[in-house]
mmCIF file of C-alpha atoms in Angstrom:
data_model
loop_
_atom_site.group_PDB
_atom_site.id
_atom_site.type_symbol
_atom_site.label_atom_id
_atom_site.label_comp_id
_atom_site.label_asym_id
_atom_site.label_seq_id
_atom_site.Cartn_x
_atom_site.Cartn_y
_atom_site.Cartn_z
ATOM 1 C CA UNK A 49 105.110 121.982 68.832
ATOM 2 C CA UNK A 50 102.861 120.150 66.610
ATOM 3 C CA UNK A 51 103.434 116.521 65.743
ATOM 4 C CA UNK A 52 101.773 113.738 63.964
ATOM 5 C CA UNK A 53 102.128 110.332 65.719
ATOM 6 C CA UNK A 54 101.015 106.887 64.241
ATOM 7 C CA UNK A 55 99.990 104.977 67.205
ATOM 8 C CA UNK A 56 98.225 101.503 66.973
ATOM 9 C CA UNK A 57 97.577 102.220 63.230
ATOM 10 C CA UNK A 58 95.886 105.475 63.375
ATOM 11 C CA UNK A 59 97.596 108.973 63.023
ATOM 12 C CA UNK A 60 97.177 111.622 65.761
ATOM 13 C CA UNK A 61 97.929 115.391 65.662
ATOM 14 C CA UNK A 62 99.286 116.369 68.968
ATOM 15 C CA UNK A 63 100.779 119.546 70.416
ATOM 16 C CA UNK A 64 102.852 118.569 73.408
ATOM 17 C CA UNK A 65 105.597 120.579 75.092
ATOM 18 C CA UNK A 66 109.204 120.390 73.548
ATOM 19 C CA UNK A 67 110.277 118.127 76.468
ATOM 20 C CA UNK A 68 107.374 115.747 76.441
ATOM 21 C CA UNK A 69 108.145 111.949 76.465
ATOM 22 C CA UNK A 70 106.245 109.545 74.365
ATOM 23 C CA UNK A 71 104.798 108.252 77.686
ATOM 24 C CA UNK A 72 103.306 111.437 78.704
ATOM 25 C CA UNK A 73 101.567 112.017 75.049
ATOM 26 C CA UNK A 74 100.262 108.308 74.973
ATOM 27 C CA UNK A 75 98.729 108.702 78.615
ATOM 28 C CA UNK A 76 97.863 112.198 78.756
ATOM 29 C CA UNK A 77 96.987 113.423 75.090
ATOM 30 C CA UNK A 78 95.758 110.243 73.684
ATOM 31 C CA UNK A 79 94.183 108.553 76.870
ATOM 32 C CA UNK A 80 96.114 105.206 76.309
ATOM 33 C CA UNK A 81 96.875 104.578 79.870
ATOM 34 C CA UNK A 82 97.709 100.621 79.207
ATOM 35 C CA UNK A 83 101.314 102.000 79.097
ATOM 36 C CA UNK A 84 102.429 102.456 82.690
ATOM 37 C CA UNK A 85 104.600 105.133 84.441
ATOM 38 C CA UNK A 86 107.024 103.095 86.413
ATOM 39 C CA UNK A 87 110.499 104.271 87.212
ATOM 40 C CA UNK A 88 110.852 107.243 84.738
ATOM 41 C CA UNK A 89 114.262 106.193 83.904
ATOM 42 C CA UNK A 90 113.777 103.081 81.540
ATOM 43 C CA UNK A 91 114.837 100.630 84.131
ATOM 44 C CA UNK A 92 111.488 98.735 84.955
ATOM 45 C CA UNK A 93 109.835 98.007 81.489
ATOM 46 C CA UNK A 94 106.347 99.249 82.802
ATOM 47 C CA UNK A 95 106.185 101.843 79.986
ATOM 48 C CA UNK A 96 107.550 99.777 76.945
ATOM 49 C CA UNK A 97 105.744 100.131 73.731
ATOM 50 C CA UNK A 98 106.916 98.759 70.284
ATOM 51 C CA UNK A 99 108.305 101.431 68.007
ATOM 52 C CA UNK A 100 109.201 100.034 64.575
ATOM 53 C CA UNK A 101 109.180 96.650 65.635
ATOM 54 C CA UNK A 102 111.229 96.954 68.717
ATOM 55 C CA UNK A 103 110.218 97.150 72.418
ATOM 56 C CA UNK A 104 111.329 100.671 73.933
ATOM 57 C CA UNK A 105 110.949 102.722 76.915
ATOM 58 C CA UNK A 106 108.517 105.262 76.293
ATOM 59 C CA UNK A 107 109.428 107.191 79.330
ATOM 60 C CA UNK A 108 112.780 107.894 77.701
ATOM 61 C CA UNK A 109 111.605 108.638 73.916
ATOM 62 C CA UNK A 110 111.133 112.104 73.172
ATOM 63 C CA UNK A 111 107.577 112.755 71.490
ATOM 64 C CA UNK A 112 109.298 114.306 68.590
ATOM 65 C CA UNK A 113 111.319 111.280 68.019
ATOM 66 C CA UNK A 114 108.328 108.944 68.077
ATOM 67 C CA UNK A 115 106.693 111.035 65.355
ATOM 68 C CA UNK A 116 109.350 109.248 63.030
ATOM 69 C CA UNK A 117 108.353 105.797 64.305
ATOM 70 C CA UNK A 118 105.151 103.222 64.013
ATOM 71 C CA UNK A 119 104.165 102.823 67.740
ATOM 72 C CA UNK A 120 102.125 100.004 69.076
ATOM 73 C CA UNK A 121 100.862 99.829 72.496
ATOM 74 C CA UNK A 122 99.067 97.351 74.704
ATOM 75 C CA UNK A 123 95.783 98.663 73.348
ATOM 76 C CA UNK A 124 96.758 98.075 69.737
ATOM 77 C CA UNK A 125 98.096 94.515 70.080
ATOM 78 C CA UNK A 126 94.360 92.909 70.039
ATOM 79 C CA UNK A 127 92.476 93.238 66.627
ATOM 80 C CA UNK A 128 89.017 93.859 67.551
ATOM 81 C CA UNK A 129 87.687 91.718 70.160
ATOM 82 C CA UNK A 130 90.482 89.112 69.212
ATOM 83 C CA UNK A 131 93.502 89.228 71.750
ATOM 84 C CA UNK A 132 96.983 89.015 70.735
ATOM 85 C CA UNK A 133 98.434 85.354 71.239
ATOM 86 C CA UNK A 134 100.606 86.863 73.853
ATOM 87 C CA UNK A 135 97.863 88.294 75.671
ATOM 88 C CA UNK A 136 95.930 85.198 75.279
ATOM 89 C CA UNK A 137 98.898 83.080 76.539
ATOM 90 C CA UNK A 138 99.339 85.610 79.774
ATOM 91 C CA UNK A 139 95.616 84.927 80.635
ATOM 92 C CA UNK A 140 95.895 81.190 80.201
ATOM 93 C CA UNK A 141 99.136 80.749 82.007
ATOM 94 C CA UNK A 142 97.875 83.457 84.952
ATOM 95 C CA UNK A 143 101.211 85.330 84.126
ATOM 96 C CA UNK A 144 99.949 88.267 86.283
ATOM 97 C CA UNK A 145 99.459 89.212 89.799
ATOM 98 C CA UNK A 146 99.068 92.989 90.587
ATOM 99 C CA UNK A 147 99.348 93.521 86.739
ATOM 100 C CA UNK A 148 101.299 96.526 86.734
ATOM 101 C CA UNK A 149 104.280 95.006 84.834
ATOM 102 C CA UNK A 150 101.946 93.033 82.690
ATOM 103 C CA UNK A 151 101.457 95.429 79.619
ATOM 104 C CA UNK A 152 105.207 96.066 79.383
ATOM 105 C CA UNK A 153 105.734 92.347 79.586
ATOM 106 C CA UNK A 154 103.427 91.540 76.884
ATOM 107 C CA UNK A 155 104.757 94.454 74.577
ATOM 108 C CA UNK A 156 108.431 92.823 75.073
ATOM 109 C CA UNK A 157 107.201 89.362 74.279
ATOM 110 C CA UNK A 158 105.162 90.471 71.327
ATOM 111 C CA UNK A 159 108.084 92.235 69.763
ATOM 112 C CA UNK A 160 110.277 89.223 70.396
ATOM 113 C CA UNK A 161 107.861 86.863 68.498
ATOM 114 C CA UNK A 162 107.611 89.390 65.641
ATOM 115 C CA UNK A 163 111.243 88.954 65.031
ATOM 116 C CA UNK A 164 111.480 85.250 66.201
ATOM 117 C CA UNK A 165 108.367 83.025 66.116
ATOM 118 C CA UNK A 166 110.123 79.973 67.774
ATOM 119 C CA UNK A 167 112.470 81.540 70.474
ATOM 120 C CA UNK A 168 114.513 79.635 72.913
ATOM 121 C CA UNK A 169 114.278 80.054 76.591
ATOM 122 C CA UNK A 170 117.297 82.290 76.464
ATOM 123 C CA UNK A 171 115.859 84.274 73.780
ATOM 124 C CA UNK A 172 112.511 84.881 75.800
ATOM 125 C CA UNK A 173 114.742 85.545 79.030
ATOM 126 C CA UNK A 174 116.618 87.950 77.143
ATOM 127 C CA UNK A 175 113.571 89.944 75.545
ATOM 128 C CA UNK A 176 111.842 90.034 79.382
ATOM 129 C CA UNK A 177 114.992 91.228 81.174
ATOM 130 C CA UNK A 178 114.128 94.649 81.022
ATOM 131 C CA UNK A 179 110.834 93.995 82.682
ATOM 132 C CA UNK A 180 110.794 94.075 86.460
ATOM 133 C CA UNK A 181 108.202 92.571 88.405
ATOM 134 C CA UNK A 182 107.786 92.886 92.260
ATOM 135 C CA UNK A 183 105.332 89.954 92.432
ATOM 136 C CA UNK A 184 107.606 87.420 90.928
ATOM 137 C CA UNK A 185 105.602 86.215 87.923
ATOM 138 C CA UNK A 186 108.735 85.476 85.682
ATOM 139 C CA UNK A 187 108.238 81.615 85.456
ATOM 140 C CA UNK A 188 104.599 82.089 84.577
ATOM 141 C CA UNK A 189 105.650 84.828 82.047
ATOM 142 C CA UNK A 190 108.269 82.519 80.367
ATOM 143 C CA UNK A 191 105.574 79.710 80.044
ATOM 144 C CA UNK A 192 103.315 82.122 78.406
ATOM 145 C CA UNK A 193 105.641 83.398 75.843
ATOM 146 C CA UNK A 194 106.460 79.743 75.151
ATOM 147 C CA UNK A 195 102.596 79.190 74.739
ATOM 148 C CA UNK A 196 102.311 82.067 72.473
ATOM 149 C CA UNK A 197 105.102 80.816 70.512
ATOM 150 C CA UNK A 198 103.627 77.155 70.334
ATOM 151 C CA UNK A 199 106.801 75.825 71.908
ATOM 152 C CA UNK A 200 107.484 73.534 75.174
ATOM 153 C CA UNK A 201 110.771 74.795 76.146
ATOM 154 C CA UNK A 202 114.386 74.942 74.864
ATOM 155 C CA UNK A 203 115.182 73.468 71.457
ATOM 156 C CA UNK A 204 116.025 69.907 71.351
ATOM 157 C CA UNK A 205 114.833 69.496 75.055
ATOM 158 C CA UNK A 206 112.357 69.763 77.630
ATOM 159 C CA UNK A 207 111.348 72.666 79.522
ATOM 160 C CA UNK A 208 112.752 72.512 83.050
ATOM 161 C CA UNK A 209 110.084 71.474 85.682
ATOM 162 C CA UNK A 210 108.134 74.306 87.058
ATOM 163 C CA UNK A 211 105.728 74.293 90.029
ATOM 164 C CA UNK A 212 102.346 76.276 90.367
ATOM 165 C CA UNK A 213 104.077 79.144 91.815
ATOM 166 C CA UNK A 214 105.877 79.587 88.491
ATOM 167 C CA UNK A 215 109.324 78.743 90.000
ATOM 168 C CA UNK A 216 111.859 75.723 89.454
ATOM 169 C CA UNK A 217 111.362 73.179 91.982
ATOM 170 C CA UNK A 218 113.856 73.437 95.176
ATOM 171 C CA UNK A 219 117.132 71.580 94.775
ATOM 172 C CA UNK A 220 117.138 68.375 97.073
ATOM 173 C CA UNK A 221 120.222 66.642 98.059
#
């Protein structure tokens, strides 16, 4: 089945099997390996891409359905040598360890900031809720999205204290 996909602003003519997912076409046909295979069931966020402005699980999206949308992968966020503000913020806040979830988290954050330039912490947490990280970089990811948005925390208040490990301090009595 011949399809024309618009990925990262470029059109691609592909001929995937009828049951192919967008993820398999991105990785196998287009060589865009920044989008990762994680769980294969849309539960981990490793395969997220932006489709028409929304972060979606590319492992669940049929390639034929993607042909009707503008797709942006992690490779498409940067403009030449200039990283996307979310990519820069993730580096600045050291919001990665093994890196497997990083592209999905960055995609989720970029999609959020494209729709809400100044999200509060609840909106950031909601946007990142579909991204699982075994290394536990959630606190640093939250700080990175705040940095990319140019905010310091929740509206009308200060962010919670966060230690270098990226977690709130332990409660003491």
